[in-house]
Coordinates of C-alpha atoms in Angstrom, one line a residue:
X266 CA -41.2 1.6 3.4
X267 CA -42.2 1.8 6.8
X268 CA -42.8 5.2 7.0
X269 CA -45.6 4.8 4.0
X270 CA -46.6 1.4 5.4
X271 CA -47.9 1.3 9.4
X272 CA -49.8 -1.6 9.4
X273 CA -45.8 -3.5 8.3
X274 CA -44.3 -1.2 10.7
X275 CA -46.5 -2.3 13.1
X276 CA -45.8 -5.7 12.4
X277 CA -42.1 -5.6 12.5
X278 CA -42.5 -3.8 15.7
X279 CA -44.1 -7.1 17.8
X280 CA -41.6 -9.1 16.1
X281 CA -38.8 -6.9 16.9
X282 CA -39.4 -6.3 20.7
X283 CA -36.0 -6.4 21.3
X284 CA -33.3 -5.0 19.4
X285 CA -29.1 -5.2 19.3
X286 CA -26.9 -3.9 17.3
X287 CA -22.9 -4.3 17.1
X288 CA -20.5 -2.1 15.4
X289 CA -23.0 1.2 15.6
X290 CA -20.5 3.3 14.2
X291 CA -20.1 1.7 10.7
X292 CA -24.1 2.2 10.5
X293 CA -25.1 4.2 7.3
X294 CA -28.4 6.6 7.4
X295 CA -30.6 3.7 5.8
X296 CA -29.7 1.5 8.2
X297 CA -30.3 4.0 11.2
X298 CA -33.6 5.2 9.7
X299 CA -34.0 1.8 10.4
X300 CA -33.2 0.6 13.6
X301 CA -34.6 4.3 15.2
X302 CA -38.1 3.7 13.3
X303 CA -38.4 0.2 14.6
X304 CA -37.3 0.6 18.4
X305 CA -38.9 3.9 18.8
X306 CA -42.2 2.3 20.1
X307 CA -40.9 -0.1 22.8
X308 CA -37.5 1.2 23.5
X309 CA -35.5 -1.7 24.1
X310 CA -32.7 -1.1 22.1
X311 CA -29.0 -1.7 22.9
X312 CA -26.0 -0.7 20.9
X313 CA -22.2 -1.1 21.1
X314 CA -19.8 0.8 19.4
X315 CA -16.8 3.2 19.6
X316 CA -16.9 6.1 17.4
X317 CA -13.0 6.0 17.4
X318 CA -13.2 3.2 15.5
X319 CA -15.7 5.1 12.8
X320 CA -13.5 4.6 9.8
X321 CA -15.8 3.6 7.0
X322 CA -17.3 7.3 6.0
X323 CA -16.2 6.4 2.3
X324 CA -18.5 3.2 1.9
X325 CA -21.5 5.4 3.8
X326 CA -21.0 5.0 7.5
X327 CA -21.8 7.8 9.3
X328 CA -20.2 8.7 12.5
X329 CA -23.2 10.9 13.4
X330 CA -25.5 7.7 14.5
X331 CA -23.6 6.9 17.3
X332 CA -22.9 10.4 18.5
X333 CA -26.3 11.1 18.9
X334 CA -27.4 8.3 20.1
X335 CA -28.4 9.5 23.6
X336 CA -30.8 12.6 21.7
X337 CA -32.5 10.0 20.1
X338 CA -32.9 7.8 23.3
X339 CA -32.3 10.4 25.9
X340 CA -33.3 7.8 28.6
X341 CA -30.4 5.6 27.8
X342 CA -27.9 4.2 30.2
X343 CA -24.2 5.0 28.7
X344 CA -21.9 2.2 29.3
X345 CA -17.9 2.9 29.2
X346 CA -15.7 -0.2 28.4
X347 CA -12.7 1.8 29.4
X348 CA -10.4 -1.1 30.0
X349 CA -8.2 -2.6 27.4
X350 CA -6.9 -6.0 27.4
X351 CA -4.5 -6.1 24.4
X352 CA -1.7 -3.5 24.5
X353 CA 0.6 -2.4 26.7
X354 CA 0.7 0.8 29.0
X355 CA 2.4 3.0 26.1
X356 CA 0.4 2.1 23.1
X357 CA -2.9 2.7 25.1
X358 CA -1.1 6.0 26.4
X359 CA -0.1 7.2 22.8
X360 CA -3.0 6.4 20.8
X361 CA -5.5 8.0 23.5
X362 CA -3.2 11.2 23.5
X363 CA -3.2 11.1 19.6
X364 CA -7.3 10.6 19.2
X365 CA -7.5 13.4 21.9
X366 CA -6.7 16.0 19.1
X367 CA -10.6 15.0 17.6
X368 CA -13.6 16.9 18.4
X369 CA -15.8 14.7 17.6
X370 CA -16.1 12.1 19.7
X371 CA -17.5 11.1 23.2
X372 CA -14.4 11.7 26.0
X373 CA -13.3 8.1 27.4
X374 CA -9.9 7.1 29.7
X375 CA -9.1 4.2 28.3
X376 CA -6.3 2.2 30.9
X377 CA -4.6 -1.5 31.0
X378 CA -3.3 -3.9 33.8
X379 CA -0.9 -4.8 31.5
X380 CA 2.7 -3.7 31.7
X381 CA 3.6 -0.1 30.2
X382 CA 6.4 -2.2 27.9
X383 CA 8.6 -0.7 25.3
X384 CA 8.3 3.0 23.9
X385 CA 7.0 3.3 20.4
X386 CA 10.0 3.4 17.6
X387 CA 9.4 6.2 15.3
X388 CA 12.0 5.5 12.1
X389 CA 12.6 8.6 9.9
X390 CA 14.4 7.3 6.7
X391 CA 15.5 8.3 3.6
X392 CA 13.1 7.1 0.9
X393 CA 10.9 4.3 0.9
X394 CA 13.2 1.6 -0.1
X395 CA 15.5 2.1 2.6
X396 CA 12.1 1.8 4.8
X397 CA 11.0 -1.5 3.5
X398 CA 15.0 -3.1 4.5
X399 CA 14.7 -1.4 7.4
X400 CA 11.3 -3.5 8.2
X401 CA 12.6 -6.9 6.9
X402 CA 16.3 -6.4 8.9
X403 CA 14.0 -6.1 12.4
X404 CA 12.0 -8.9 11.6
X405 CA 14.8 -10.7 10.8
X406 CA 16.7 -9.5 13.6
X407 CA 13.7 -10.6 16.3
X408 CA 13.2 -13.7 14.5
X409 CA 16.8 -15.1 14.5
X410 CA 17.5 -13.2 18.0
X411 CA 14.4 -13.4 19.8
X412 CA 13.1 -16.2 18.8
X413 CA 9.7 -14.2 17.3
X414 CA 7.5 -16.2 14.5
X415 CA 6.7 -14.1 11.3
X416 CA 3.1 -14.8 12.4
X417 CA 3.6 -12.5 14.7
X418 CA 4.6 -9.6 12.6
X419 CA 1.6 -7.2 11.0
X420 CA 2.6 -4.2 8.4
X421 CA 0.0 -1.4 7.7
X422 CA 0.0 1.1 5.0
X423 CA -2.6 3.5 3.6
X424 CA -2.9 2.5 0.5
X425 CA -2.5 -0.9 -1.8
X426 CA 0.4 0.7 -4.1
X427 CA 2.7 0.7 -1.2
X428 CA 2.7 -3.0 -0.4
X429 CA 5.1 -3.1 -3.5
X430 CA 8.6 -2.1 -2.1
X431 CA 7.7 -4.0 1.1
X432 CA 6.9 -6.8 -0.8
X433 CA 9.8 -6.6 -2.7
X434 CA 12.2 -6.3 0.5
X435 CA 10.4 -9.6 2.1
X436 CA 10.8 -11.5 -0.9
X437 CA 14.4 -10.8 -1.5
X438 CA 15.3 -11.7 1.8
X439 CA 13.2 -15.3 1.5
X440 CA 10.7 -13.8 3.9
X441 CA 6.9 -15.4 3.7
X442 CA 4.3 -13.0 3.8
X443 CA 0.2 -12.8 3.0
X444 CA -1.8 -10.0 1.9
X445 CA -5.3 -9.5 3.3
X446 CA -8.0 -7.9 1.0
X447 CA -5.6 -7.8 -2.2
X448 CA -3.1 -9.6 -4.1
X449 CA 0.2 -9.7 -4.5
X450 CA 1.4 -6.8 -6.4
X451 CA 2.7 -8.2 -9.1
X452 CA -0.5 -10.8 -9.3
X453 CA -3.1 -7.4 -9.3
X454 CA -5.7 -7.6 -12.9
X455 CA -3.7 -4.0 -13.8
X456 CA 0.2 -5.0 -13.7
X457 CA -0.3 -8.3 -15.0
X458 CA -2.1 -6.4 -18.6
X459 CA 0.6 -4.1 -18.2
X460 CA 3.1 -6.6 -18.4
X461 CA 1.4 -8.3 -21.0
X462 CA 1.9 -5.2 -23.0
X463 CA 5.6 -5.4 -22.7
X464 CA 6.0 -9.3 -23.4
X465 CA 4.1 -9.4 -26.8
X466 CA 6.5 -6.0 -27.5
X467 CA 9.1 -7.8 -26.5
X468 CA 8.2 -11.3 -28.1
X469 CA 4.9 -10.9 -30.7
X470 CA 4.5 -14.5 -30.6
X471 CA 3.4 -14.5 -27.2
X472 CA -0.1 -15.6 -27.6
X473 CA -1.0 -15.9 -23.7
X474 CA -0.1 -12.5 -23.6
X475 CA -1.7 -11.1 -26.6
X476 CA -4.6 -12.7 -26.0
X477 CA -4.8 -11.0 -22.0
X478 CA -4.5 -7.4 -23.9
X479 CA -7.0 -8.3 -26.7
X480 CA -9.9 -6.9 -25.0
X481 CA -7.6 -4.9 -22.1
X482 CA -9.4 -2.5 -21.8
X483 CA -12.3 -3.4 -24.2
X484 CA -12.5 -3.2 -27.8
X485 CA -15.8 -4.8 -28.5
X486 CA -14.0 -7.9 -29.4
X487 CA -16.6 -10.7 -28.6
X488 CA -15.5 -14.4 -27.4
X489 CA -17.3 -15.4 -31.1
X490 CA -14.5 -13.3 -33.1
X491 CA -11.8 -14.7 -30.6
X492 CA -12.7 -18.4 -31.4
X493 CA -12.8 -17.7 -35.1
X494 CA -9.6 -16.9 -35.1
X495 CA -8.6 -19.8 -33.5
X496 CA -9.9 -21.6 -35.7
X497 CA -8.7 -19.7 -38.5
X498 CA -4.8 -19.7 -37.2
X499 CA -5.1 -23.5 -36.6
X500 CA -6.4 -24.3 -39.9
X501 CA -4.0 -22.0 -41.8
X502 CA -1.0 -23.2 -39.7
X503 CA 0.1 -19.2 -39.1
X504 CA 0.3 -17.1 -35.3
X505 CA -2.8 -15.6 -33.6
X506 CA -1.4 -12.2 -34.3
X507 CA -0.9 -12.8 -38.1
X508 CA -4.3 -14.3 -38.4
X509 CA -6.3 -11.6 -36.6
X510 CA -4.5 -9.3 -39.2
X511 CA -4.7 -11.3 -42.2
X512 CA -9.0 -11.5 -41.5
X513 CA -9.2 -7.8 -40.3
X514 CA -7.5 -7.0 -43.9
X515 CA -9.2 -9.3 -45.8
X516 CA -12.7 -8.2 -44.1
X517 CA -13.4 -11.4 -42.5
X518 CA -14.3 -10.0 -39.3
X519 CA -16.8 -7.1 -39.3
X520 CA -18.6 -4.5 -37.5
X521 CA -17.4 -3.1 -34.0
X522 CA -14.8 -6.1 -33.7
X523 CA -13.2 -5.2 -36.7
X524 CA -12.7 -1.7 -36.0
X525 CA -11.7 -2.5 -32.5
X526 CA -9.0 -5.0 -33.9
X527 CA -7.6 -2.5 -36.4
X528 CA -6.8 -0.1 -33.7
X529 CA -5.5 -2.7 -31.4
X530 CA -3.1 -4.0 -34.3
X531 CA -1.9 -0.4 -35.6
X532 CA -1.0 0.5 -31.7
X533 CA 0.7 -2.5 -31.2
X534 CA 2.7 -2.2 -34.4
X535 CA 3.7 1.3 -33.0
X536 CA 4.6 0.1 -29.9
X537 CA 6.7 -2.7 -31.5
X538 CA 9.2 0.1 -33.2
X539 CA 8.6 2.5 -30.5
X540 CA 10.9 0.1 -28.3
X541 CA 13.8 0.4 -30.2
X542 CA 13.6 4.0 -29.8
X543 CA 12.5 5.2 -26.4
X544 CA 13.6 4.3 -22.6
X545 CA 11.8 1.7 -20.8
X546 CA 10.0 4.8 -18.9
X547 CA 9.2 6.6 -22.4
X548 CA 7.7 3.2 -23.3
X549 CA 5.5 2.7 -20.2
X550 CA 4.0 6.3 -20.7
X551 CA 3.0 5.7 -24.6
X552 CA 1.2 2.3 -23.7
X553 CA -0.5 4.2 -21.2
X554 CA -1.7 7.1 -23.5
X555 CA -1.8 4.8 -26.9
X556 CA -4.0 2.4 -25.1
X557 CA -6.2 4.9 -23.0
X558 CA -5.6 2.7 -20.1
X559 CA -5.5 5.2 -17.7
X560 CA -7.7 7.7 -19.3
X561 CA -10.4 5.1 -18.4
X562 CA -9.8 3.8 -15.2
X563 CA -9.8 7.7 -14.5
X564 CA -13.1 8.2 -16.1
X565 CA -14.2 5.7 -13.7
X566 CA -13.3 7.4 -10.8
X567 CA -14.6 4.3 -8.2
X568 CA -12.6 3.4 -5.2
X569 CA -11.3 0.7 -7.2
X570 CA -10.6 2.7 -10.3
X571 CA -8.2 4.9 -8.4
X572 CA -6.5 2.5 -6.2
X573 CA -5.5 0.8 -9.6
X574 CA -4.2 4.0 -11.3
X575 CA -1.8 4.3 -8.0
X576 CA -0.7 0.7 -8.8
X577 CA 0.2 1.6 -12.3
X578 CA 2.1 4.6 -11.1
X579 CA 3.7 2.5 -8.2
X580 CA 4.7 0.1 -11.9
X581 CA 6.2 2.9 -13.2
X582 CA 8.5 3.2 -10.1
X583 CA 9.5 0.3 -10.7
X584 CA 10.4 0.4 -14.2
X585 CA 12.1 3.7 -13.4
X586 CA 14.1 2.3 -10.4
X587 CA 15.1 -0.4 -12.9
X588 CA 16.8 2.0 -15.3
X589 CA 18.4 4.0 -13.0
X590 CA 20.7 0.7 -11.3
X591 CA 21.3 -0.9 -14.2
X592 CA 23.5 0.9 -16.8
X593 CA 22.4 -1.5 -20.0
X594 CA 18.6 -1.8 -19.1
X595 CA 16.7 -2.9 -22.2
X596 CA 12.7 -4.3 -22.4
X597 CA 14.2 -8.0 -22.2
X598 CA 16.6 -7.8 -19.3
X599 CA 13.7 -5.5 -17.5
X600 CA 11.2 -8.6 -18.2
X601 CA 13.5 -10.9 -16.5
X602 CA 14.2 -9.6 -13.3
X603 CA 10.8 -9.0 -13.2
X604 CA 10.0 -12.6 -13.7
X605 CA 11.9 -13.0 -10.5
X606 CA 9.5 -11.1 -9.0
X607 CA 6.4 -13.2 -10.3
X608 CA 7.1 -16.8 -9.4
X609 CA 4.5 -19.2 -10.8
X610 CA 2.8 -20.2 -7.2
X611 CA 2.5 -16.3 -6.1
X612 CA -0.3 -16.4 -4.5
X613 CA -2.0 -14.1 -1.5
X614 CA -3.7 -17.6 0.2
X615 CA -0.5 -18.2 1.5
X616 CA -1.5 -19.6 5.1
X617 CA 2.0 -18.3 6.6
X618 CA 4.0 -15.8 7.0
X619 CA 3.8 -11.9 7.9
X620 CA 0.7 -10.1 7.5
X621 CA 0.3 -7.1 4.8
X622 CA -2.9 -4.9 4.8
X623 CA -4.1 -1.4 4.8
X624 CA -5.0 0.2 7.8
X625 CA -8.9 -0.3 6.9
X626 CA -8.6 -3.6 6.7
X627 CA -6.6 -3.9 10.5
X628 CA -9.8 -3.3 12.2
X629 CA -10.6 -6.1 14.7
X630 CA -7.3 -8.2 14.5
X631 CA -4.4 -7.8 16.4
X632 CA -0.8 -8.8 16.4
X633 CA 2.6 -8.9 18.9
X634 CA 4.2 -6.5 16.2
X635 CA 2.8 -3.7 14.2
X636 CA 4.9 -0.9 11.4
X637 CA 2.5 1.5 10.2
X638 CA 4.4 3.0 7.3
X639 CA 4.4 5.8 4.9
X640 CA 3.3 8.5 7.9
X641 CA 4.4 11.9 5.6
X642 CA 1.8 14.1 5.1
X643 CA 0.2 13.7 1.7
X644 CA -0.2 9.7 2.1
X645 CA -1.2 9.6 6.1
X646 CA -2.9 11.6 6.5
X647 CA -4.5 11.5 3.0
X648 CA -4.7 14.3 1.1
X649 CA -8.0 15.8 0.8
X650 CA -10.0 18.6 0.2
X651 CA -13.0 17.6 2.3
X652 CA -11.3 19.4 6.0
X653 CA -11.7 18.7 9.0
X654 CA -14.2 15.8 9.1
X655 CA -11.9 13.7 6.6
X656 CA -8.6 14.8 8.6
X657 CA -10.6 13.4 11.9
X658 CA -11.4 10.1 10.2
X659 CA -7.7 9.6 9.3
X660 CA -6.6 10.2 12.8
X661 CA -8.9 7.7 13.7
X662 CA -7.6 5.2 11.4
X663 CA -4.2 6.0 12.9
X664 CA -5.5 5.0 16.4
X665 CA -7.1 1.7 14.7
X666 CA -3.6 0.8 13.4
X667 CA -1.4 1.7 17.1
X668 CA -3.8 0.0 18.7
X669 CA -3.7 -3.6 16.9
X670 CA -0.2 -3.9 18.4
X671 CA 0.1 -5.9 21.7
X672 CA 3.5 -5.6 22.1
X673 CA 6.1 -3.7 20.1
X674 CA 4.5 -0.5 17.9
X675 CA 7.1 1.0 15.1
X676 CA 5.6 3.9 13.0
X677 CA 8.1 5.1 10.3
X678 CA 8.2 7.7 7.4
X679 CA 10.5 8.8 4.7
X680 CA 11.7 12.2 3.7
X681 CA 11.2 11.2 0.1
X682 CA 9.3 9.3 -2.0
X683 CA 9.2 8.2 -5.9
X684 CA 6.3 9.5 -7.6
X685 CA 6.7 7.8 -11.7
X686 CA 10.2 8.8 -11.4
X687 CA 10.7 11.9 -9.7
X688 CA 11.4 12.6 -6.2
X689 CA 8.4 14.0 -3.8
X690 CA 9.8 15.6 -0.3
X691 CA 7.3 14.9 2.4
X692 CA 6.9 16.1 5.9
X693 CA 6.3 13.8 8.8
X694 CA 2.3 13.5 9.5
X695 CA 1.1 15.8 12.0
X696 CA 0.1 12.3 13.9
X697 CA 3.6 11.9 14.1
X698 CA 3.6 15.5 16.2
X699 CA 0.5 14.5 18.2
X700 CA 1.7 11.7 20.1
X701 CA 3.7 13.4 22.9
X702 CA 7.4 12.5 23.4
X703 CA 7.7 10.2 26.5
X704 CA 6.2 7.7 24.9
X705 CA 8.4 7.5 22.0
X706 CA 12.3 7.0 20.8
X707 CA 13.1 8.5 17.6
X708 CA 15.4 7.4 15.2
X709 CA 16.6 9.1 12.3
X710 CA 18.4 6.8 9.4
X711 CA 18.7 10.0 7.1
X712 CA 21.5 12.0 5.7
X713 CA 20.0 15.5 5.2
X714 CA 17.6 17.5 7.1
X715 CA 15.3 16.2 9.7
X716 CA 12.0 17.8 9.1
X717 CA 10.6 15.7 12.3
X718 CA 13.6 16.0 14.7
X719 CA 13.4 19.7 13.8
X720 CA 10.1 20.5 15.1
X721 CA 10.8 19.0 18.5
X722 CA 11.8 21.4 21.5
X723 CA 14.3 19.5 22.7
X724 CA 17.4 18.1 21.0
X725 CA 18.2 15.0 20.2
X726 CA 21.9 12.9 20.4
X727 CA 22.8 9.9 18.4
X728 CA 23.5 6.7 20.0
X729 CA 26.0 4.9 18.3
X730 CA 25.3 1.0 20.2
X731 CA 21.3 1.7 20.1
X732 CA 21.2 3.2 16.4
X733 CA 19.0 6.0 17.9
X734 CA 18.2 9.4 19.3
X735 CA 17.8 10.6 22.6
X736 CA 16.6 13.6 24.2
X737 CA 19.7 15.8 24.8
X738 CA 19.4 19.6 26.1
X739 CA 22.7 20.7 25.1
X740 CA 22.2 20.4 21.4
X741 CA 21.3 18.5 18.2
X742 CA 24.0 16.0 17.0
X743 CA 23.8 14.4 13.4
X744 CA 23.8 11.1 12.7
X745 CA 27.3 10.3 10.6
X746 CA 25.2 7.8 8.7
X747 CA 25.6 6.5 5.1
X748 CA 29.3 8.4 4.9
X749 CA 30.1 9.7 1.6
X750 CA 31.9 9.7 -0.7
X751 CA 29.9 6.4 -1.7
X752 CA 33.8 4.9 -2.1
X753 CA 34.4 4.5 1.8
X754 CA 30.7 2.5 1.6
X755 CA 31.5 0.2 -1.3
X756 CA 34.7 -2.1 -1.1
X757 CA 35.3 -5.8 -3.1
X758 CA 34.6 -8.4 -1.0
X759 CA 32.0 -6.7 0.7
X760 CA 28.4 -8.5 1.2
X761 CA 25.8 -6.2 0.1
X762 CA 21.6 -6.8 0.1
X763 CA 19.9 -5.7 -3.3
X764 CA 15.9 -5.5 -2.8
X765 CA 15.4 -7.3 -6.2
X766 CA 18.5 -9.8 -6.1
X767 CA 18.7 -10.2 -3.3
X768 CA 22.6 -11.1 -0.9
X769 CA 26.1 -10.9 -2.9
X770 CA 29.4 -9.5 -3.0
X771 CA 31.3 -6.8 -4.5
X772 CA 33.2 -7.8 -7.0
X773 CA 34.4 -4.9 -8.8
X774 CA 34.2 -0.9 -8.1
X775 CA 34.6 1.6 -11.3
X776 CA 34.4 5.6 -11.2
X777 CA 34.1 7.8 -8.4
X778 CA 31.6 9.8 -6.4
X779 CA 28.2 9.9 -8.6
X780 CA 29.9 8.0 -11.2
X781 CA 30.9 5.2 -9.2
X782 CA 29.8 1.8 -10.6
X783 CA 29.3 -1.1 -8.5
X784 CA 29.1 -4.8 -9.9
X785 CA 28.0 -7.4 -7.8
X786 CA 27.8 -11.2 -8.0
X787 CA 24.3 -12.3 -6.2
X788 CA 23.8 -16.3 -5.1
X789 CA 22.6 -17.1 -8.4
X790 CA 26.1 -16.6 -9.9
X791 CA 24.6 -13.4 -11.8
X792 CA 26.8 -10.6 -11.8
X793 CA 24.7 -7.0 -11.8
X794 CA 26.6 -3.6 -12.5
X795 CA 24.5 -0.9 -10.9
X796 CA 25.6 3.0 -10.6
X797 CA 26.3 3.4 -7.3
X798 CA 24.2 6.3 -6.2
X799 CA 20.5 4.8 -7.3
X800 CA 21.4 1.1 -6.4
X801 CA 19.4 0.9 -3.2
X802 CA 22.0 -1.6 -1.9
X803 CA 22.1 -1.7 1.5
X804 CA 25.3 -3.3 3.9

């Protein structure tokens, strides 16, 4: 516009003698094209930003505006606000070690007056269930011990499928927590059709339910052919379901809604007999395929498109977690546990409790206490084929995440992690590698190898009073955690935490070794028999 227009340019120019500009790193070419047309006359142009902070390169920020900067204004005066006022000694320390490892960036020494306070816990655990308990017993821990508000606790993760086990862990345990830029996992537009799906399988005269999956995804079925049948099913006293068939067979309804229908009705009726038949897992996958579900949200392939297909899978974790506890798992049992998961006044505009987010949407707040989670390679960094320039972005989002902590920094990872139902071994992020090792404490919560512990030149020797690792020279010692056989775990009477149910006690122990069965009565006065090795409970 300007560049085709002068006499606007011009214009804009007198008006704009002076010009400011915040955040220069999340400023996209348009927006620089901008700013560098209109202040190239009078040259009074300030801007502050940090291109550590440039974490945005997927909604069009470019990182190159503020680089270069000073070679499109090479008369500018370069200001260094080197000092930080939130974090202690260490967290600066680690983070400015870690973002070190970029090339592309402008060299700063960031320092603090305030104390260099605690090193930074790095947890290695086994899966990521046993992370989330891990999480909610500190908490818990600092807030009965310390004296610590749950205000005061942040957790970050890379992507929106993980808030689910955390989420699950916090509510067991009574915890209140808030997500920021999502819902609730169990409130998100893609697990509430999903379970839609299974309660009109399980119970066809759902009608809230069938009427949620009508036109999820779309079918061309218009609000006009939805209110006839209304209508129709109040006037001939018969169910939603049996009037949409009755008109569709009788050609009542026409067209595109009438095809759509028919195909809705034929997959539901397979569904309906396909439960008697298949695993809760087996049924999952054919609503998936049968209903194109996923084929769509991939052909989508926005942002928002993907981030919803890892939510599904995460939904499939669940469903597959569910049948490997509980011995008798059927649709019906699996829909009520899961209602205890859903409570009617879920809501993410809760004004209490711990904070939930991604690491994107961390940048700018700040809080006493800060897990970053799921750092294994893979997940965080991201994987991704675009090299060097993406890995840089995701170290800088690492060094946004350490650095909204204030006081206490915990950055954990698991060895393993449930992908629909099978196991995925991960290595600990390189960040993990990056940050160097006096100003951090490992602890390792694991039972087989230590892929992180491994790669460090010196050894490491269990604390038994700490629960952690120190640096020892004279050799690597293994923790004698989680004992087996699962027998010397497990005894009656004993109170165990179950991320779903929540507190009991063992009332009865069946089997042995991977056969042992464990049934436990929770607070509700439910008893739950779970197979021992894929119960998740925790002492």
């Amino acid at each position: 516009f300007f560049l085709k227009n002068k006499e606007h340019l011009e214009k804009y120019r007198k008006q704009f003698l002076y010009i400011s500009v915040d955040e220069y790193q999340d400023t996209n070419h348009i927006q620089y094209l901008i700013i560098k047309t209109l202040a190239e006359k009078h040259r009074n142009i300030c801007v502050v930003g940090d291109e550590d902070q440039s974490i945005y390169s997927w909604r069009g920020a470019d990182i190159s505006n503020i680089l270069n900067f000073d070679q499109d204004f090479p008369e500018c005066k370069i200001i260094k606000l080197e000092q930080n006022y939130r974090s202690t000694g260490n967290i600066i320390s680690a983070s400015s070690a870690l973002i070190n490892y970029n090339k592309h960036r402008k060299d700063k020494k960031l320092f603090t007056d305030n104390s260099q306070g605690g090193l930074i816990q790095i947890y290695e655990l086994e899966d990521e269930i046993k992370e989330a308990h891990l999480i909610a017993n500190i908490i818990e821990t600092q807030c009965r011990e310390q004296g610590s508000s749950y205000e005061d606790f942040s957790i970050f993760y890379r992507t929106n499928a993980q808030s689910r086990v955390l989420e699950d862990s916090l509510r067991s345990r009574n915890i209140p927590y808030k997500i920021i830029g999502n819902l609730k996992f169990y409130d998100r537009l893609e697990i509430k059709d999903i379970l839609s799906y299974l309660k009109f399988i399980a119970n066809p005269k759902d009608e809230v339910s069938l009427k949620r999956i009508l036109n999820s995804p779309k079918r061309g079925i218009g609000t006009h052919t939805i209110k006839s049948i209304t209508e129709q099913s109040e006037l001939i006293k018969k169910s939603f379901y049996e009037t949409m068939k009755y008109l569709s067979e009788t050609n009542q309804i026409k067209g595109a809604a009438r095809s759509g229908i028919m195909e809705f009705i034929q997959t539901l009726e397979y569904l309906k007999q396909a439960q008697h038949t298949l695993s809760l897992v087996e049924l999952y996958k054919e609503i998936m395929e049968k209903t194109n579900y996923n084929t769509i949200l991939r052909a989508d392939n926005s942002i928002e498109s993907l981030s919803r297909l890892e939510n599904l899978q995460e939904f499939g974790n669940v469903i597959n977690q569910f049948e490997m506890e509980n011995e008798k798992s059927s649709l019906t049992t699996f829909l009520e546990d899961t209602a205890l998961l859903t409570p009617s006044d879920s809501s993410s505009k809760d004004l209490t409790g711990i904070t939930l987010m991604t690491l994107h949407i961390s940048k700018g707040l700040e809080f006493d206490t800060v897990f970053i989670t799921g750092m294994e390679e893979g997940l965080f960094p991201l994987s991704s084929p675009l090299g060097d320039n993406h890995l840089e972005e995701e170290r800088r989002l690492a060094y946004v995440g350490m650095t909204r902590a204030k006081k206490n920094l915990y950055l954990s990872y698991a060895i393993k992690r449930n992908k629909f139902g099978k196991k995925q071994y991960n290595q600990a992020s390189r960040f993990l590698e990056e940050i160097p090792n006096k100003f951090i404490c490992v602890n390792s919560l694991t039972k087989k190898s230590n892929f992180f512990l491994k790669k460090h030149k010196k050894y490491y020797d269990y604390n038994s009073v700490s629960g952690t690792y120190t640096q020892n020279p004279s050799g690597f010692k293994k923790r004698p955690a989680f004992s087996s056989p699962y027998g010397e775990i497990y005894k009656i009477g004993r109170t165990v935490h179950h991320p779903h149910f929540g507190t009991g006690k063992i009332q009865k122990i069946e089997g042995s070794g991977d056969d042992l069965r464990v049934s436990v009565i929770f607070k509700n006065k439910k008893v739950k028999k779970f197979i021992a090795k894929y119960a998740h409970l925790s002492i």
